[in-house]
PDB file of C-alpha atoms in Angstrom:
ATOM      1  CA  MET A   1      17.867  -2.392  27.091  1.00  0.00           C
ATOM      2  CA  ASP A   2      19.486  -5.797  26.669  1.00  0.00           C
ATOM      3  CA  LYS A   3      21.590  -6.911  23.690  1.00  0.00           C
ATOM      4  CA  ASN A   4      18.699  -8.538  21.804  1.00  0.00           C
ATOM      5  CA  ALA A   5      16.443  -5.506  22.246  1.00  0.00           C
ATOM      6  CA  GLN A   6      19.267  -3.272  21.019  1.00  0.00           C
ATOM      7  CA  LYS A   7      19.688  -5.486  17.936  1.00  0.00           C
ATOM      8  CA  LEU A   8      15.977  -5.131  17.163  1.00  0.00           C
ATOM      9  CA  LEU A   9      16.109  -1.368  17.661  1.00  0.00           C
ATOM     10  CA  ASN A  10      19.161  -1.081  15.395  1.00  0.00           C
ATOM     11  CA  CYS A  11      17.365  -3.095  12.705  1.00  0.00           C
ATOM     12  CA  LEU A  12      14.275  -0.862  12.920  1.00  0.00           C
ATOM     13  CA  CYS A  13      16.313   2.356  12.766  1.00  0.00           C
ATOM     14  CA  ASN A  14      18.556   1.173   9.925  1.00  0.00           C
ATOM     15  CA  GLN A  15      15.605   0.019   7.826  1.00  0.00           C
ATOM     16  CA  TYR A  16      13.731   3.273   8.497  1.00  0.00           C
ATOM     17  CA  ASP A  17      16.761   5.274   7.337  1.00  0.00           C
ATOM     18  CA  ARG A  18      17.125   3.073   4.249  1.00  0.00           C
ATOM     19  CA  LEU A  19      13.455   3.492   3.320  1.00  0.00           C
ATOM     20  CA  ALA A  20      13.521   7.244   3.831  1.00  0.00           C
ATOM     21  CA  LYS A  21      16.697   7.716   1.801  1.00  0.00           C
ATOM     22  CA  ASN A  22      15.471   5.516  -1.049  1.00  0.00           C
ATOM     23  CA  LEU A  23      12.222   7.470  -1.297  1.00  0.00           C
ATOM     24  CA  GLN A  24      13.427  11.014  -0.598  1.00  0.00           C
ATOM     25  CA  HIS A  25      13.469  12.077  -4.235  1.00  0.00           C
ATOM     26  CA  ARG A  26       9.895  11.012  -4.945  1.00  0.00           C
ATOM     27  CA  PRO A  27       7.315  13.807  -4.519  1.00  0.00           C
ATOM     28  CA  PHE A  28       4.724  11.451  -2.993  1.00  0.00           C
ATOM     29  CA  PRO A  29       6.548   8.473  -1.532  1.00  0.00           C
ATOM     30  CA  GLU A  30       4.181   5.590  -1.043  1.00  0.00           C
ATOM     31  CA  PHE A  31       5.132   2.269   0.462  1.00  0.00           C
ATOM     32  CA  SER A  32       4.046  -0.546   2.722  1.00  0.00           C
ATOM     33  CA  GLU A  33       6.827  -2.637   4.155  1.00  0.00           C
ATOM     34  CA  THR A  34       7.481  -5.022   7.000  1.00  0.00           C
ATOM     35  CA  ILE A  35      10.766  -4.523   8.820  1.00  0.00           C
ATOM     36  CA  LYS A  36      11.773  -7.978  10.030  1.00  0.00           C
ATOM     37  CA  SER A  37      14.247  -9.087  12.642  1.00  0.00           C
ATOM     38  CA  GLU A  38      14.809 -12.325  14.499  1.00  0.00           C
ATOM     39  CA  PHE A  39      13.224 -10.585  17.518  1.00  0.00           C
ATOM     40  CA  GLY A  40      10.082  -9.322  15.848  1.00  0.00           C
ATOM     41  CA  TYR A  41       8.684  -7.211  13.087  1.00  0.00           C
ATOM     42  CA  CYS A  42       7.177  -3.802  12.471  1.00  0.00           C
ATOM     43  CA  TYR A  43       4.785  -3.067   9.617  1.00  0.00           C
ATOM     44  CA  VAL A  44       5.205   0.515   8.389  1.00  0.00           C
ATOM     45  CA  ARG A  45       3.718   2.502   5.558  1.00  0.00           C
ATOM     46  CA  CYS A  46       3.306   5.892   4.008  1.00  0.00           C
ATOM     47  CA  ALA A  47       0.094   6.603   2.111  1.00  0.00           C
ATOM     48  CA  VAL A  48       0.094   8.565  -1.142  1.00  0.00           C
ATOM     49  CA  GLY A  49       0.498  12.246  -0.371  1.00  0.00           C
ATOM     50  CA  SER A  50       1.021  11.659   3.329  1.00  0.00           C
ATOM     51  CA  GLN A  51       3.618  13.688   5.132  1.00  0.00           C
ATOM     52  CA  ARG A  52       3.796  11.224   8.032  1.00  0.00           C
ATOM     53  CA  PHE A  53       5.674   7.982   8.562  1.00  0.00           C
ATOM     54  CA  SER A  54       3.125   5.501   9.884  1.00  0.00           C
ATOM     55  CA  ILE A  55       3.798   2.613  12.254  1.00  0.00           C
ATOM     56  CA  VAL A  56       0.854   0.301  11.663  1.00  0.00           C
ATOM     57  CA  SER A  57       1.650  -2.878  13.540  1.00  0.00           C
ATOM     58  CA  VAL A  58       4.383  -4.201  15.794  1.00  0.00           C
ATOM     59  CA  HIS A  59       5.067  -7.645  17.140  1.00  0.00           C
ATOM     60  CA  PHE A  60       8.099  -8.092  19.334  1.00  0.00           C
ATOM     61  CA  ALA A  61       9.298 -11.336  20.884  1.00  0.00           C
ATOM     62  CA  PRO A  62       8.332 -11.668  24.570  1.00  0.00           C
ATOM     63  CA  SER A  63      12.021 -11.625  25.542  1.00  0.00           C
ATOM     64  CA  VAL A  64      12.460  -8.042  24.285  1.00  0.00           C
ATOM     65  CA  ARG A  65       9.116  -6.492  25.214  1.00  0.00           C
ATOM     66  CA  GLY A  66       8.893  -3.755  27.819  1.00  0.00           C
ATOM     67  CA  GLN A  67      12.382  -2.419  27.164  1.00  0.00           C
ATOM     68  CA  GLY A  68      11.410   0.795  25.387  1.00  0.00           C
ATOM     69  CA  ILE A  69      12.150  -0.343  21.845  1.00  0.00           C
ATOM     70  CA  LEU A  70       9.126   1.328  20.245  1.00  0.00           C
ATOM     71  CA  THR A  71       9.690   4.550  22.181  1.00  0.00           C
ATOM     72  CA  ALA A  72      13.347   4.590  21.128  1.00  0.00           C
ATOM     73  CA  PHE A  73      12.353   3.891  17.510  1.00  0.00           C
ATOM     74  CA  ILE A  74       9.887   6.800  17.544  1.00  0.00           C
ATOM     75  CA  ASP A  75      12.614   9.022  19.052  1.00  0.00           C
ATOM     76  CA  HIS A  76      14.929   7.998  16.207  1.00  0.00           C
ATOM     77  CA  ILE A  77      12.276   8.957  13.645  1.00  0.00           C
ATOM     78  CA  GLU A  78      11.740  12.347  15.307  1.00  0.00           C
ATOM     79  CA  HIS A  79      15.475  13.064  15.398  1.00  0.00           C
ATOM     80  CA  ASN A  80      15.944  11.872  11.806  1.00  0.00           C
ATOM     81  CA  PRO A  81      12.802  13.068  10.022  1.00  0.00           C
ATOM     82  CA  HIS A  82      14.342  12.916   6.521  1.00  0.00           C
ATOM     83  CA  HIS A  83      11.469  14.277   4.417  1.00  0.00           C
ATOM     84  CA  TYR A  84       8.633  13.355   6.790  1.00  0.00           C
ATOM     85  CA  GLN A  85       6.816  16.027   8.737  1.00  0.00           C
ATOM     86  CA  GLY A  86       5.419  13.755  11.403  1.00  0.00           C
ATOM     87  CA  VAL A  87       4.916  10.262  12.689  1.00  0.00           C
ATOM     88  CA  GLU A  88       1.733   8.269  13.203  1.00  0.00           C
ATOM     89  CA  VAL A  89       1.135   5.209  15.369  1.00  0.00           C
ATOM     90  CA  ALA A  90      -1.982   3.466  14.121  1.00  0.00           C
ATOM     91  CA  ILE A  91      -4.564   1.436  16.014  1.00  0.00           C
ATOM     92  CA  ILE A  92      -2.785   1.319  19.366  1.00  0.00           C
ATOM     93  CA  GLU A  93      -3.984  -1.625  21.409  1.00  0.00           C
ATOM     94  CA  ASN A  94      -1.578  -0.987  24.286  1.00  0.00           C
ATOM     95  CA  LYS A  95      -3.432   1.493  26.521  1.00  0.00           C
ATOM     96  CA  GLY A  96      -0.240   2.337  28.414  1.00  0.00           C
ATOM     97  CA  LEU A  97       1.502   3.331  25.184  1.00  0.00           C
ATOM     98  CA  ALA A  98      -1.465   5.440  24.094  1.00  0.00           C
ATOM     99  CA  GLN A  99      -1.524   7.267  27.452  1.00  0.00           C
ATOM    100  CA  HIS A 100       2.251   7.776  27.322  1.00  0.00           C
ATOM    101  CA  LEU A 101       2.098   9.295  23.833  1.00  0.00           C
ATOM    102  CA  LEU A 102      -0.839  11.527  24.771  1.00  0.00           C
ATOM    103  CA  SER A 103       1.104  12.750  27.818  1.00  0.00           C
ATOM    104  CA  LEU A 104       3.956  13.710  25.473  1.00  0.00           C
ATOM    105  CA  GLY A 105       1.641  15.948  23.434  1.00  0.00           C
ATOM    106  CA  TRP A 106       0.579  13.515  20.721  1.00  0.00           C
ATOM    107  CA  GLN A 107      -2.911  14.025  19.321  1.00  0.00           C
ATOM    108  CA  TYR A 108      -5.679  11.870  17.943  1.00  0.00           C
ATOM    109  CA  LYS A 109      -5.518  11.674  14.155  1.00  0.00           C
ATOM    110  CA  SER A 110      -9.020  13.123  13.916  1.00  0.00           C
ATOM    111  CA  TRP A 111     -12.035  14.002  15.999  1.00  0.00           C
ATOM    112  CA  PHE A 112     -13.792  10.990  14.472  1.00  0.00           C
ATOM    113  CA  SER A 113     -11.080   8.600  15.653  1.00  0.00           C
ATOM    114  CA  LYS A 114     -11.091  10.146  19.121  1.00  0.00           C
ATOM    115  CA  VAL A 115     -14.828   9.659  19.531  1.00  0.00           C
ATOM    116  CA  PHE A 116     -15.345   6.308  17.833  1.00  0.00           C
ATOM    117  CA  PHE A 117     -11.984   4.564  18.189  1.00  0.00           C
ATOM    118  CA  SER A 118     -10.698   5.761  21.551  1.00  0.00           C
ATOM    119  CA  ASN A 119     -10.132   2.146  22.694  1.00  0.00           C
ATOM    120  CA  LYS A 120      -7.681   1.620  19.801  1.00  0.00           C
ATOM    121  CA  PRO A 121      -6.636   5.137  18.818  1.00  0.00           C
ATOM    122  CA  THR A 122      -4.442   6.325  16.003  1.00  0.00           C
ATOM    123  CA  LEU A 123      -2.194   9.054  17.350  1.00  0.00           C
ATOM    124  CA  VAL A 124      -0.045  11.542  15.436  1.00  0.00           C
ATOM    125  CA  HIS A 125       2.807  13.856  16.242  1.00  0.00           C
ATOM    126  CA  ASP A 126       4.037  16.482  13.790  1.00  0.00           C
ATOM    127  CA  PHE A 127       7.631  17.686  13.947  1.00  0.00           C
TER     128      PHE A 127
END
């Protein structure tokens, strides 16, 4: 991972930790936030009553793509769950990423999404 990709990853991880710590004392933390960096952004949210941290959308600069940033970010979330009990990656357009996550034991969010949205799945992994 080059220096710029590492800067983006550090931004994502630091903002995730900040969000989780700020919301840890709320019984049903709800938020929608865009984590921004000069090398891209990541839209994340947590729905009311959800136990999962959801990655909804990512857009990384072409210069940092393909360096494992999203995978490393998901690893950070899994190793630092704070009060979350899982992670969700929503509406995956990258078929390679979807296959990679499925090979690691991730599951479709629901039977409905597996059948009707398999081209752009939402996958979940509980800790």
